[in-house]
Coordinates of C-alpha atoms in Angstrom, one line a residue:
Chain A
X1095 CA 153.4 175.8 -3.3
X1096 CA 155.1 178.0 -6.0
X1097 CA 151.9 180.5 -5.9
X1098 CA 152.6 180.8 -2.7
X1099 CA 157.0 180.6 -2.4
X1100 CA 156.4 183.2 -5.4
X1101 CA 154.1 185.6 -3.1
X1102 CA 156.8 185.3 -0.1
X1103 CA 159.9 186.1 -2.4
X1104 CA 161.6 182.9 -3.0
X1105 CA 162.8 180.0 -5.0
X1106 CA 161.6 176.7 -5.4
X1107 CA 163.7 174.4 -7.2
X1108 CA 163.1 170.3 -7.9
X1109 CA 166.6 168.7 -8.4
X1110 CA 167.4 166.0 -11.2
X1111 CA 168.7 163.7 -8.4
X1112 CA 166.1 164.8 -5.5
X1113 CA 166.3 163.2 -1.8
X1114 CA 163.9 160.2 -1.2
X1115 CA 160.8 161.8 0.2
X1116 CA 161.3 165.2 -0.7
X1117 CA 159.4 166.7 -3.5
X1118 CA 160.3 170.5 -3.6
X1119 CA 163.1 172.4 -2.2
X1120 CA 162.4 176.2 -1.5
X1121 CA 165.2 178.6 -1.1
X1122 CA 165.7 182.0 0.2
X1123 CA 168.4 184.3 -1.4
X1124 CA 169.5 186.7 0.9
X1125 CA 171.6 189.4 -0.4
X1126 CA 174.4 190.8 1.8
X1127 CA 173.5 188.0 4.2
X1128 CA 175.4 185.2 5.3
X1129 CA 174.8 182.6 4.8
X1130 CA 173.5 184.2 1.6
X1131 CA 170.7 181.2 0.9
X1132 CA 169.1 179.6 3.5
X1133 CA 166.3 176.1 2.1
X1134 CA 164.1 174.3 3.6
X1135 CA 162.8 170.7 1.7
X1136 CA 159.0 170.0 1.7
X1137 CA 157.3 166.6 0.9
X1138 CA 153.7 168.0 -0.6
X1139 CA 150.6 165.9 -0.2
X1140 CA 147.6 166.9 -1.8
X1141 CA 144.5 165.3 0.2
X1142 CA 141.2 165.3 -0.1
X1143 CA 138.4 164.6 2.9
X1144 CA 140.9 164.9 5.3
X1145 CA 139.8 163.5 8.7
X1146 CA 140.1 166.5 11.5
X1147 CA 140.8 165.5 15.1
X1148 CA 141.3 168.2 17.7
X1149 CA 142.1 170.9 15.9
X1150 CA 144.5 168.2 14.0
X1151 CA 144.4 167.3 10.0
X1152 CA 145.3 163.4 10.3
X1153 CA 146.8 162.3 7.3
X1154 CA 147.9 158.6 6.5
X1155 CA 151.7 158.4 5.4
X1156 CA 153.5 155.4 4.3
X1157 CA 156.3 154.5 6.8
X1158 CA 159.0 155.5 4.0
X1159 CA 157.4 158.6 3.6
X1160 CA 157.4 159.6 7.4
X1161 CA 161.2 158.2 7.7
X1162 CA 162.0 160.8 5.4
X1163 CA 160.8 163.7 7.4
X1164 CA 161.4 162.1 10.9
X1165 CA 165.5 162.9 10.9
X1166 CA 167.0 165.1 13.3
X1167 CA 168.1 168.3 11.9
X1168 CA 172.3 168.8 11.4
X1169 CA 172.5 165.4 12.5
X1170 CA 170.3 163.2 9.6
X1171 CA 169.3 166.3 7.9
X1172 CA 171.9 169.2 6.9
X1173 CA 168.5 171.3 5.5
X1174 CA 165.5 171.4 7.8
X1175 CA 161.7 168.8 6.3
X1176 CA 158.5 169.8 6.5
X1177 CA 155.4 167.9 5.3
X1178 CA 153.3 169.9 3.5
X1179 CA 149.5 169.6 3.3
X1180 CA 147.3 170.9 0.7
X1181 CA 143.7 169.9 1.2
X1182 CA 141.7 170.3 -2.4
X1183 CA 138.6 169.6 -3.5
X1184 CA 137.3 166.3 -4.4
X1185 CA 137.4 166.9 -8.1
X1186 CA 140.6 168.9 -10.0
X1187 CA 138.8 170.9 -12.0
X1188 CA 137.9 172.6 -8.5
X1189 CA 141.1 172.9 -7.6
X1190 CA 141.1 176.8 -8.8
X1191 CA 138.7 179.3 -10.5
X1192 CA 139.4 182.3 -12.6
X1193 CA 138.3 184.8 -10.3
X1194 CA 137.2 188.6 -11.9
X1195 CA 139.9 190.5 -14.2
X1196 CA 142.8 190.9 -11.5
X1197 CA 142.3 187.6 -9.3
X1198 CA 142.2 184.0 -9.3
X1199 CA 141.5 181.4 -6.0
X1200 CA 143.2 178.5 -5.1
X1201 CA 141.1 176.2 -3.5
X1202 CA 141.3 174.9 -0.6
X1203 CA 144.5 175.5 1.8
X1204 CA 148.0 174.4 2.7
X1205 CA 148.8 173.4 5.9
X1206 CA 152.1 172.3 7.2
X1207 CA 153.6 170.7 10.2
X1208 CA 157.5 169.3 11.9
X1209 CA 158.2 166.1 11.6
X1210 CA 161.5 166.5 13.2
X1211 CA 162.6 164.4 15.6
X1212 CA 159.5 162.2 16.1
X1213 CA 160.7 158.5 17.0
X1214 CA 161.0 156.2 14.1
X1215 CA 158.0 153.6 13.0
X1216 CA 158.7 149.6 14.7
X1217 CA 160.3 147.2 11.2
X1218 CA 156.9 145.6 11.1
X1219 CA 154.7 148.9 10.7
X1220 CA 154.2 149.8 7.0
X1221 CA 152.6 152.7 8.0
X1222 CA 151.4 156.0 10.4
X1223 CA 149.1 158.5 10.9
X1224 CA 150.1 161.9 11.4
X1225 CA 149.1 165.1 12.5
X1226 CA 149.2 168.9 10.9
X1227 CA 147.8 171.5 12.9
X1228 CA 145.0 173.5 11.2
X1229 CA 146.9 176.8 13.3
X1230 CA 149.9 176.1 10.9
X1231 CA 148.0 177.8 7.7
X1232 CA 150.9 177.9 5.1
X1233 CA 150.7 181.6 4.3
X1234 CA 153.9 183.5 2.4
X1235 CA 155.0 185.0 5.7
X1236 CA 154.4 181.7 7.5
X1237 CA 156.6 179.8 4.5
X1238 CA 159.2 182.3 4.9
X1239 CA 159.7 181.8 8.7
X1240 CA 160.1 178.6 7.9
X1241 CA 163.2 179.1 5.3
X1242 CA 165.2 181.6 7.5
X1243 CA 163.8 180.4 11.1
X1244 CA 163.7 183.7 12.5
X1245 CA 160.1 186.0 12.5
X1246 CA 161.6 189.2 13.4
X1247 CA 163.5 188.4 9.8
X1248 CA 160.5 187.3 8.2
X1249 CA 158.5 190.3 8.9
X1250 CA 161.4 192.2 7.4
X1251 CA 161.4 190.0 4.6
X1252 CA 157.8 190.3 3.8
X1253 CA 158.0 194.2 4.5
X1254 CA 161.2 195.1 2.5
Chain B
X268 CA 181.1 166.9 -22.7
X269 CA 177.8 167.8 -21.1
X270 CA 176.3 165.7 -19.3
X271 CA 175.0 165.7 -15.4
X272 CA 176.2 163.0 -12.8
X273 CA 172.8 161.5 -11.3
X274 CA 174.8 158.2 -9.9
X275 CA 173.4 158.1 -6.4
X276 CA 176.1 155.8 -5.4
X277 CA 179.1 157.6 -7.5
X278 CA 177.5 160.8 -5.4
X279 CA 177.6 158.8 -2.1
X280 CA 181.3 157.3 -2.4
X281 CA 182.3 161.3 -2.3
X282 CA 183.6 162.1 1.3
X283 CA 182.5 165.8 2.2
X284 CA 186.6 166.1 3.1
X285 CA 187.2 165.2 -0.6
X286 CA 184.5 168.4 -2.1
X287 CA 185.9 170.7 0.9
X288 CA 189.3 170.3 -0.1
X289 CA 188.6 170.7 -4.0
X290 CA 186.4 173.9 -3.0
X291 CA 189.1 175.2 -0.6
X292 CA 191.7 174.5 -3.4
X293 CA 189.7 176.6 -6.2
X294 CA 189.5 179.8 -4.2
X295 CA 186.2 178.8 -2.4
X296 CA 185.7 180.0 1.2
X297 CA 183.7 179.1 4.8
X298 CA 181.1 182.2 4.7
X299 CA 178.8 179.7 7.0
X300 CA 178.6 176.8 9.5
X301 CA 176.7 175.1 11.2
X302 CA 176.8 171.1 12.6
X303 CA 175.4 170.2 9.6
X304 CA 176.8 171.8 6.1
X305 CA 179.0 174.4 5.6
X306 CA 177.9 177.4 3.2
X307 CA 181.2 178.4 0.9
X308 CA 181.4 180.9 -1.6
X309 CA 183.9 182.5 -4.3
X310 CA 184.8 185.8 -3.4
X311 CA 186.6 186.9 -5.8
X312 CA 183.6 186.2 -8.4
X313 CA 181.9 189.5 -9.9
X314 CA 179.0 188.2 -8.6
X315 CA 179.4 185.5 -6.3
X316 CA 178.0 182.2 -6.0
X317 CA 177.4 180.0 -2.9
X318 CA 177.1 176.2 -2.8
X319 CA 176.1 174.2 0.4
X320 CA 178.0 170.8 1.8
X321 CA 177.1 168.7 4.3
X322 CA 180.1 167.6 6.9
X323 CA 178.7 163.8 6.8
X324 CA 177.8 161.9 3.9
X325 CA 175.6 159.8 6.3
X326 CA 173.1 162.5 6.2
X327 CA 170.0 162.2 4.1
X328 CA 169.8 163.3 0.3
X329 CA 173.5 163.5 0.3
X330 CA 173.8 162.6 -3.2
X331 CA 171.5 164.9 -3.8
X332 CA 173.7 167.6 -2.4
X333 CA 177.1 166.6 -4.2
X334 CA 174.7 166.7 -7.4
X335 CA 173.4 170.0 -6.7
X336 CA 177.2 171.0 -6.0
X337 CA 178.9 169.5 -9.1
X338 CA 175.7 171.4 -11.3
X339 CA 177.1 174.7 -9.3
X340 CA 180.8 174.0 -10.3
X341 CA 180.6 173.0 -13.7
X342 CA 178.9 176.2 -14.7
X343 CA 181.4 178.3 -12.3
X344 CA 184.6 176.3 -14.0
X345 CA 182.5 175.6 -17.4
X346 CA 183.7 172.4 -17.2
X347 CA 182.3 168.8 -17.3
X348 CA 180.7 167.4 -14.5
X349 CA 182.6 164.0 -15.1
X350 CA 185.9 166.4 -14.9
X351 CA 185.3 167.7 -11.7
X352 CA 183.9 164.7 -10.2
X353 CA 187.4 163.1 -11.1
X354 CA 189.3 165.7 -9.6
X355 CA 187.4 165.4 -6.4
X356 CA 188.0 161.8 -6.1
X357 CA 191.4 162.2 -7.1
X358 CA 192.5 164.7 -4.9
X359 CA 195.3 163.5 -3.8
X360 CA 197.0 163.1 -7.3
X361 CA 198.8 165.6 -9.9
X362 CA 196.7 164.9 -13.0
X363 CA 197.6 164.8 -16.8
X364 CA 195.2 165.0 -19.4
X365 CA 196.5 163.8 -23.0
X366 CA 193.4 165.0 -25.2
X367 CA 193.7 164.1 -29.1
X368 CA 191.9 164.7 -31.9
X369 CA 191.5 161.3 -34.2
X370 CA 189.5 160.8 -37.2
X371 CA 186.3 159.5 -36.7
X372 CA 183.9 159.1 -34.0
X373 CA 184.4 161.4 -31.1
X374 CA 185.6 159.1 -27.9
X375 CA 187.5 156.2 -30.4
X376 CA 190.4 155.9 -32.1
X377 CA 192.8 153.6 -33.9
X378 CA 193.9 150.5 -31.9
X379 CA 197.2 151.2 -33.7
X380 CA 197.0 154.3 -32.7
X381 CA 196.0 154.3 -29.2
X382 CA 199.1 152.0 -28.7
X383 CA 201.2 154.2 -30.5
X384 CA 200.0 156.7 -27.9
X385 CA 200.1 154.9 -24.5
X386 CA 203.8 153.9 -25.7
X387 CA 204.4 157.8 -26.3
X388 CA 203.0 158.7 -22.9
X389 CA 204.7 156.4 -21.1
X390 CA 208.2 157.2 -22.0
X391 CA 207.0 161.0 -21.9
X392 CA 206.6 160.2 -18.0
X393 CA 209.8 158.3 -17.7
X394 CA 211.8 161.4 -19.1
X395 CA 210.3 163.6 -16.5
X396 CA 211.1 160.8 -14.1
X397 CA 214.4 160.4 -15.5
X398 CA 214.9 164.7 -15.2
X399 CA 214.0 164.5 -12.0
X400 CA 215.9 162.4 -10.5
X401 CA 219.5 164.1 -11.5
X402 CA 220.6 167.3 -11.6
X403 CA 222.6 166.6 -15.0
X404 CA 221.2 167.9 -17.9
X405 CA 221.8 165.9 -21.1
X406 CA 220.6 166.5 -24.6
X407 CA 219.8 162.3 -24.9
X408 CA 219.1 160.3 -21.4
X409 CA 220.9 157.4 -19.6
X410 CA 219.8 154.5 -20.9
X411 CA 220.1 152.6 -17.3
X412 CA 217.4 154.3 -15.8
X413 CA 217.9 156.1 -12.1
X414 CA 216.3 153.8 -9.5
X415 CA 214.3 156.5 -8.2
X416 CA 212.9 156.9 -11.9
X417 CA 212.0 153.2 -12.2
X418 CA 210.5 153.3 -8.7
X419 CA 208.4 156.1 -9.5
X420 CA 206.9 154.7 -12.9
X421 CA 205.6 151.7 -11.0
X422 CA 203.3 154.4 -8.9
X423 CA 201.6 156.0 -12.1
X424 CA 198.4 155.3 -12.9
X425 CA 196.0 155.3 -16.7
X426 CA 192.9 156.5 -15.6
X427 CA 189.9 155.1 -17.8
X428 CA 189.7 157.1 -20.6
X429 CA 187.2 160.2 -21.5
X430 CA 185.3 160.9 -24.3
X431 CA 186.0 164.3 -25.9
X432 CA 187.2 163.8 -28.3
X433 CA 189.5 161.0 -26.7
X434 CA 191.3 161.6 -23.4
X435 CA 193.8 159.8 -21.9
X436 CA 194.7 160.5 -18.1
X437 CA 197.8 160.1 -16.6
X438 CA 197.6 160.1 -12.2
X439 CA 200.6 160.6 -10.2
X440 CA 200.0 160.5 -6.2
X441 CA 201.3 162.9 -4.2
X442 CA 200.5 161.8 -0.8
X443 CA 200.9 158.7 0.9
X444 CA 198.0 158.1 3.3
X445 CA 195.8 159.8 1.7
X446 CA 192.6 158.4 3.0
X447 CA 189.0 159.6 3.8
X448 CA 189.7 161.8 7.1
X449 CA 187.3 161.3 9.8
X450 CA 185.5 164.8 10.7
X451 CA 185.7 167.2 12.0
X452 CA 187.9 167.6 8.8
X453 CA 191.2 169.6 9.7
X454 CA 191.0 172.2 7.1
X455 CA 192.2 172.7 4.6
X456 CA 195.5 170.3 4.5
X457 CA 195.9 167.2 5.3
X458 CA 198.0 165.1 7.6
X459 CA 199.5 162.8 4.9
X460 CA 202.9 162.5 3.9
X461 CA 204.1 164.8 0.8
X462 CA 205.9 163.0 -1.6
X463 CA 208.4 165.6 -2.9
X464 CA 210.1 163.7 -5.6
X465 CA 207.1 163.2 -7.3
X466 CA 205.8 166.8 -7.4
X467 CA 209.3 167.2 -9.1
X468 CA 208.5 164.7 -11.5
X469 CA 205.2 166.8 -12.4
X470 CA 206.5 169.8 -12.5
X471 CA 209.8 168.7 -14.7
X472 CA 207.5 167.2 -16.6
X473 CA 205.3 170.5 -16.9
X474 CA 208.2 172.8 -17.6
X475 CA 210.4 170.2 -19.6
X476 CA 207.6 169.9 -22.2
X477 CA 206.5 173.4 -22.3
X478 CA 210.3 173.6 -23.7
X479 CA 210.2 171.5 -25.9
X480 CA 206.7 172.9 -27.5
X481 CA 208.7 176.5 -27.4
X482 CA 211.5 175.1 -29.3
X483 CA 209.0 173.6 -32.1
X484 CA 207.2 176.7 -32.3
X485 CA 210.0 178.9 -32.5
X486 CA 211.6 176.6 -35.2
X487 CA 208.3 176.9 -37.5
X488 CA 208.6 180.8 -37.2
X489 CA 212.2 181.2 -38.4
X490 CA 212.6 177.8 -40.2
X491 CA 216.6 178.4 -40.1
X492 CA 218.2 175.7 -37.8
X493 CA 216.4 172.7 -36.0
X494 CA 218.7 172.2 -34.0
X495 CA 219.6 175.9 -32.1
X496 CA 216.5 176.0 -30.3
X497 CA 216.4 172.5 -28.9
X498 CA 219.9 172.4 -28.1
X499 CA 219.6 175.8 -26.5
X500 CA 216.8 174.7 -24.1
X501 CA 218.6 171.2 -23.2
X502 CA 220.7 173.1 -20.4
X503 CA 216.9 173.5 -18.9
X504 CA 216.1 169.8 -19.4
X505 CA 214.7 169.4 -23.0
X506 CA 215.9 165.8 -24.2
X507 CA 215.4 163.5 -26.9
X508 CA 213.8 161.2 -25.0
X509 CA 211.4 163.9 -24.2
X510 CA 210.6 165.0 -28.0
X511 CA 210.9 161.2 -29.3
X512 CA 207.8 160.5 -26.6
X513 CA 206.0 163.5 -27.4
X514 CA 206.5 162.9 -31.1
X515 CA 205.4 159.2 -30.8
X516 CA 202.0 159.8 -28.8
X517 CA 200.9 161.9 -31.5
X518 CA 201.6 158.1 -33.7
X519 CA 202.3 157.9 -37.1
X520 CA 199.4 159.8 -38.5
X521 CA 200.7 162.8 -36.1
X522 CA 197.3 163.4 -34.6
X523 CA 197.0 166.9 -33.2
X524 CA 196.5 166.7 -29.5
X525 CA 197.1 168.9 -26.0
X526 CA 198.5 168.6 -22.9
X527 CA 196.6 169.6 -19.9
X528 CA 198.3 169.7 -16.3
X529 CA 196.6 170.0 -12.7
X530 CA 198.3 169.5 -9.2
X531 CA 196.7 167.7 -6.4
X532 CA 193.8 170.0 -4.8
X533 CA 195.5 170.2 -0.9
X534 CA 199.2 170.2 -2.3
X535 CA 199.0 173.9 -5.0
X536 CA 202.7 174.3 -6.6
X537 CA 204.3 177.4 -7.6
X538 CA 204.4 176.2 -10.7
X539 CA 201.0 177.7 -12.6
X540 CA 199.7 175.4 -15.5
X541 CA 198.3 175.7 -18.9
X542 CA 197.3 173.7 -22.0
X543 CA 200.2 172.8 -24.3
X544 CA 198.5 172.3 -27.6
X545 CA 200.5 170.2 -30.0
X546 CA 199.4 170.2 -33.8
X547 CA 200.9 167.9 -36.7
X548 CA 203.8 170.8 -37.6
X549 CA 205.0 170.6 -34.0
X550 CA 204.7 167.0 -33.6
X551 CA 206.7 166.3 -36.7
X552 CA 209.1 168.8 -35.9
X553 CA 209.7 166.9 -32.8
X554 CA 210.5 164.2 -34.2
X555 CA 213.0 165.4 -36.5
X556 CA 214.6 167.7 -33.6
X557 CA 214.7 164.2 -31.6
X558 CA 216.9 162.5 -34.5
X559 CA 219.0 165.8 -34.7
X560 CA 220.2 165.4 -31.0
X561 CA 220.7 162.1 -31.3
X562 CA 223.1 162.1 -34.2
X563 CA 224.8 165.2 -33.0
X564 CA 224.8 165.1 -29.2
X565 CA 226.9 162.4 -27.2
X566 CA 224.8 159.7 -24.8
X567 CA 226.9 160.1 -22.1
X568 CA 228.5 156.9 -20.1
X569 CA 226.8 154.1 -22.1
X570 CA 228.3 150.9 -21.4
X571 CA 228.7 148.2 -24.0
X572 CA 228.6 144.5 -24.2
X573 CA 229.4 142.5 -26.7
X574 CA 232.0 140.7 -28.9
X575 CA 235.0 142.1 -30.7
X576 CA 234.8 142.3 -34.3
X577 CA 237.8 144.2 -35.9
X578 CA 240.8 144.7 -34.6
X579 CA 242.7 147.9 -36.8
X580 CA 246.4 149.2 -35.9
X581 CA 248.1 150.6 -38.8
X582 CA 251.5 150.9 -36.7
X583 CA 252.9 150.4 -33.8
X584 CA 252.4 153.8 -32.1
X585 CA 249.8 154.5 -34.0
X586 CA 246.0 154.8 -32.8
X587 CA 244.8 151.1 -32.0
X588 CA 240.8 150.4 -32.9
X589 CA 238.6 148.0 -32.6
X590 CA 234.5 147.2 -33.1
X591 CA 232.1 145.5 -30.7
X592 CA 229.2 144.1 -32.0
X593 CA 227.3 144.7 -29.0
X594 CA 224.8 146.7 -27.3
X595 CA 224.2 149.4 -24.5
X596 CA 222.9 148.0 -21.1
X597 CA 219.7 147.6 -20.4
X598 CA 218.8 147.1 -24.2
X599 CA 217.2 144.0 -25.9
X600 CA 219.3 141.8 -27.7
X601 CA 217.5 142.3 -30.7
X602 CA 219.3 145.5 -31.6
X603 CA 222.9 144.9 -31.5
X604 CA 225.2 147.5 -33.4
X605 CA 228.7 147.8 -34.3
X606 CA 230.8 150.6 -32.1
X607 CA 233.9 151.9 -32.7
X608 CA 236.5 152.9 -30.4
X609 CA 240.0 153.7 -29.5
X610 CA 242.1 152.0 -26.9
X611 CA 245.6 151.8 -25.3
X612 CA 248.4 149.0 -25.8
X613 CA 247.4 147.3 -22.9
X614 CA 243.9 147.7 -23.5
X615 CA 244.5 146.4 -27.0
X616 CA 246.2 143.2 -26.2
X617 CA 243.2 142.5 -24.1
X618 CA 240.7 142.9 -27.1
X619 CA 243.4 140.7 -29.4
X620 CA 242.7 138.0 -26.7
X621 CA 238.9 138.3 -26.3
X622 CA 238.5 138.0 -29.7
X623 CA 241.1 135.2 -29.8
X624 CA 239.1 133.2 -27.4
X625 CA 235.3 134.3 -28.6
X626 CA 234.8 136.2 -24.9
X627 CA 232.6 139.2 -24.5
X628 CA 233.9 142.0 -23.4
X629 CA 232.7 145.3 -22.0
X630 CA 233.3 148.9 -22.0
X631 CA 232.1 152.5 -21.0
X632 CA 232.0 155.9 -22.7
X633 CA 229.8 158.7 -24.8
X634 CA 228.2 157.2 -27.8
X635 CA 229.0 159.7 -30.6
X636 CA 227.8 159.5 -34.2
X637 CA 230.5 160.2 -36.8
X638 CA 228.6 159.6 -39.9
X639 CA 226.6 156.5 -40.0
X640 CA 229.5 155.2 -37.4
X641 CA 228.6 155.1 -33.8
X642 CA 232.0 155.9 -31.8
X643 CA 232.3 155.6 -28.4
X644 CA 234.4 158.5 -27.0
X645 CA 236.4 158.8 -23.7
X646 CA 236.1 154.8 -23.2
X647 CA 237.2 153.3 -20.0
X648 CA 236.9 150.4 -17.7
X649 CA 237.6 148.0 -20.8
X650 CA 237.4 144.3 -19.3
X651 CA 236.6 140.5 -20.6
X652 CA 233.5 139.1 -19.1
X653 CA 234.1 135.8 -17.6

C-alpha cells in the first residue's frame, strides 16, 4: 500500500488513536485546491488462496470487521472505507524479489472493493463473506480516483 | 507538557460545536463542506494548514478525528494538547492560569504553600469582583462586600490542577445556557445569554493586575518612592486588596509565578491578553506597597461595632474623644482593635451612657492610621445597639 500511495503521489498516515477497523489512512494534498486534502481510510487484508467466484475474490471477514466498512458515507462515515485486498504468496519470503539493478516486484496484487452502504450482519452472525472484484486492480491511478473521487482529476493527477 | 490525548472517551465527550467554535475563535475558517466534516484552515499562516471535523460525533472514528485535530493545533499554537483540549471543553468560560515555579518536583508543591496560594487567588478574584462591581476607585476596598461581588464568587470554579511546573486554573462562565447545540451548529455564536458583569470582572481583573505588576516594576527601576506608583495607578483600580492577594499567592517563600488570561472562545473581548510574569522582587514589593496604602490611605465608610473604652474631654468646648474596642463589619471577632474618634456633645453624652451601661455601640467613617492609632475620620450615624 505505501509502494503503491508513494507511485500515485500521496500520503499514507496510521494515527496513534486509529478508527476501529481501519488500518491506513491515505491522503491527497492538493495544492491550490480546496478542500486542500481529500483521504480516504482502507482496512488491508493480506490473503492467501483466495477463493474466486465469478470474476469475484471471496474473502471471509469477521462481522466487526465488515461493520466497520458497511457505514454510509457523510452520514456514519465523514471520510469514505474501502477494504483493501492484497493477495500474496503462501510463504513471505515470496512476498517480493529483488528484481535486476533498477527494479524490484511485489508479488502478487491488490485488489479493492466498496463496502458502503451494504446492509448490516443479523446480532447472531459472527461473520460474512464478501466480495472484491478482480476488475478493481489497485493501481496508483486507480488509488488516486479513489482519494479525490473524480477520474478526469486523477488523470490530471497522475499526468502533472 | 508534551504529551498526546489518546482518551477515546475524553475524544468522544467533545461536541464538534465545541472544536468549531474554538477553531472559528483562533482565526480558523470554512474553506470546505460537505454533510459530513467541514475542512477549515488558517489563512493568515505563511503556509497554511488544514484540519478536518466531522459535524456529528456519532460518526465513526470520531475520536480519532478530534485526536488527529488536537495533534494539528498543538503544533500550530505550540501548545499542550491537555491545554487545548481544556479550552475546547471550556468554551464557554474566561480562563486564568496561575502557573508557579516551586522547589521540587515539577507538578507538586508545598501543602503550606498551595494554601497560601488558593487563599491568594481567591481574594485576587474577589478584588476584581469587588472593582467591578463600583465605579469608585479606592486605594483599600469595602470591607462589606458588593452583593453582586459575593454573588459572583459563588459562580467561579478551581479547575484540577496541571502539571508544568504547577498550574492552578481559575473558570469564570460567561454564558448562561451554554450547552451542546444540536446541528446544524449556528456559526459561529451562540444563542446563550452573555453575562456582562462577569466579562467585567475578567477584564478588571486583567487590567487591574497588569497595574499593579507596572507599579512593582517601575518601583524596582527607580527605587525612589513605593508608594507614587501605586497610588498613582489606584485612580485606574490598583488596590490593596489586589497587591495583598497577589503578594499572598506567591506565599511566604514568594515563589516566582505568571499570570495567564484567555476569554471564552465565542465571546473575544477588546481587551488583548498577555502573560503577567511575577518574580520574588515584584512579589515582595507588593507586599510592602499593600502595607503602604493601608497605613497611608483611608478605608472609606467602615462601620464599627463594639464597646466604648475611653472617654477623653479636656474641656468643655474642647474636642470630645472616645475609643471602641470593636471591629469593622463583616470581620471575625477574633480581631478586635481600638479606634479612635471625635464626636459632638450630643453624640458624646450618648457614648458616656453606653459605656455607663456596658452597651455596644456603633459608628461609620474612613479608617485612617495616625501612627500606630487607627482613627476613624468623618464619623457619623453614632447609635447604642439595643
Amino acid at each position: 500500500m505505501q509502494a503503491i500511495a508513494a507511485a500515485a503521489g500521496l500520503r499514507v498516515t496510521k494515527e496513534e488513536l486509529e478508527p476501529e477497523g481501519i488500518d491506513l489512512q491515505i491522503i491527497q494534498d492538493r495544492k491550490g485546491l480546496q478542500p486542500r486534502t481529500q483521504r480516504i481510510e482502507v482496512q488491508v487484508k493480506a490473503r492467501t488462496g483466495v477463493r474466486v467466484v465469478d470474476e469475484n475474490f471471496r474473502v471471509d471477514l469477521r462481522a466487526k470487521q465488515f461493520h466497520a466498512l458497511n457505514g454510509v458515507f457523510q452520514v456514519d462515515y465523514d471520510v469514505r472505507r474501502y477494504l483493501v485486498l492484497v493477495t500474496v504468496p503462501d510463504h513471505f519470503s515470496e512476498y517480493y524479489r529483488c528484481g535486476d539493478e533498477d527494479h524490484l516486484r511485489f508479488h502478487n496484487r491488490a485488489y479493492w472493493a466498496d463496502l458502503m452502504g451494504m446492509p448490516d450482519l443479523p446480532s447472531s452472525q459472527a461473520s460474512t463473506t464478501v466480495s472484491v472484484p478482480k476488475c478493481n486492480l489497485l493501481t496508483s491511478e486507480a488509488l488516486v480516483e479513489l482519494v479525490c473521487g473524480d477520474h478526469e482529476e486523477a488523470v490530471r493527477w497522475m499526468s502533472a | 507538557m508534551d504529551v498526546r490525548v489518546i482518551d477515546a472517551d475524553s475524544l468522544q465527550a467533545r461536541a464538534p460545536a465545541q472544536i468549531f467554535t474554538y477553531l472559528t475563535a483562533h482565526g480558523w475558517e470554512v474553506t470546505f463542506e460537505d454533510r459530513g466534516s467541514w475542512a477549515l484552515e488558517q489563512s493568515f499562516v505563511e503556509d497554511p494548514v488544514e484540519v478536518w471535523l466531522p459535524k456529528n460525533r456519532q460518526i465513526r472514528g470520531y475520536p480519532s478525528r478530534v485526536a488527529q485535530l488536537l495533534k494539528v493545533l498543538s503544533g500550530v499554537e505550540n501548545r499542550s494538547e491537555l491545554q487545548i483540549l481544556f479550552e475546547i471543553t471550556h468554551f464557554e468560560s474566561d480562563i486564568q492560569r496561575f502557573r508557579c515555579f516551586p522547589e521540587g518536583v515539577s507538578g507538586t508543591m508545598r501543602l503550606e504553600e498551595g494554601e497560601e496560594t488558593l487563599a491568594g487567588l481567591k481574594k485576587w478574584v474577589l478584588s476584581g469582583a469587588t472593582l467591578a462591581s463600583s465605579a469608585n476607585r479606592a486605594a483599600i476596598q469595602p470591607r462589606r462586600k458588593p452583593l453582586m461581588a459575593t454573588r459572583f464568587m459563588e459562580q467561579v470554579r478551581l479547575a484540577v490542577p496541571e502539571e508544568g511546573s504547577f498550574i492552578w486554573t481559575v473558570m469564570v462562565p460567561i454564558s448562561v445556557d451554554a450547552k451542546d447545540s444540536p446541528l446544524p451548529i449556528v456559526a459561529p455564536g451562540y444563542s446563550d445569554t452573555f453575562d456582562v458583569f462577569n466579562r467585567r470582572v475578567t477584564t478588571a481583573l486583567f487590567s487591574s493586575t497588569k497595574l499593579a505588576f507596572g507599579a512593582a516594576q517601575e518601583f524596582l527601576e527607580d527605587r525612589t518612592s513605593l508608594a507614587r506608583p501605586f497610588k498613582e495607578r489606584v485612580v485606574d483600580g490598583l488596590s490593596a486588596n489586589l497587591c495583598e492577594a497577589l503578594c499572598q499567592a506567591g506565599g511566604e517563600r514568594r515563589v516566582p509565578y505568571e499570570l495567564s488570561f484567555s476569554w471564552a472562545q465565542h465571546r473575544p473581548a477588546s481587551v488583548s491578553p498577555e502573560v503577567l510574569r511575577f518574580g520574588s522582587e515584584e512579589i515582595r514589593v507588593l507586599g510592602d506597597a499593600a502595607e503602604e496604602l493601608r497605613n497611608t490611605e483611608p478605608e472609606e465608610g467602615v462601620t464599627i461595632q463594639g464597646y466604648v473604652v475611653r472617654l477623653i474631654r479636656e474641656s468643655g468646648s474642647g474636642p470630645k474623644r472616645i475609643t471602641i474596642a470593636g471591629m469593622p463589619d463583616g470581620v471575625s471577632e477574633d480581631r478586635v482593635g481600638h479606634y479612635w474618634l471625635e464626636l459632638d456633645a450630643e453624640e458624646y453624652d450618648m457614648a458616656m451612657r453606653a459605656h455607663g451601661d456596658d452597651k455596644r455601640v456603633r459608628v461609620t467613617g474612613d479608617i485612617v492610621r495616625r501612627g500606630n492609632r487607627r482613627w476613624l475620620s468623618g464619623a457619623y450615624g453614632f447609635s447604642i445597639i439595643s
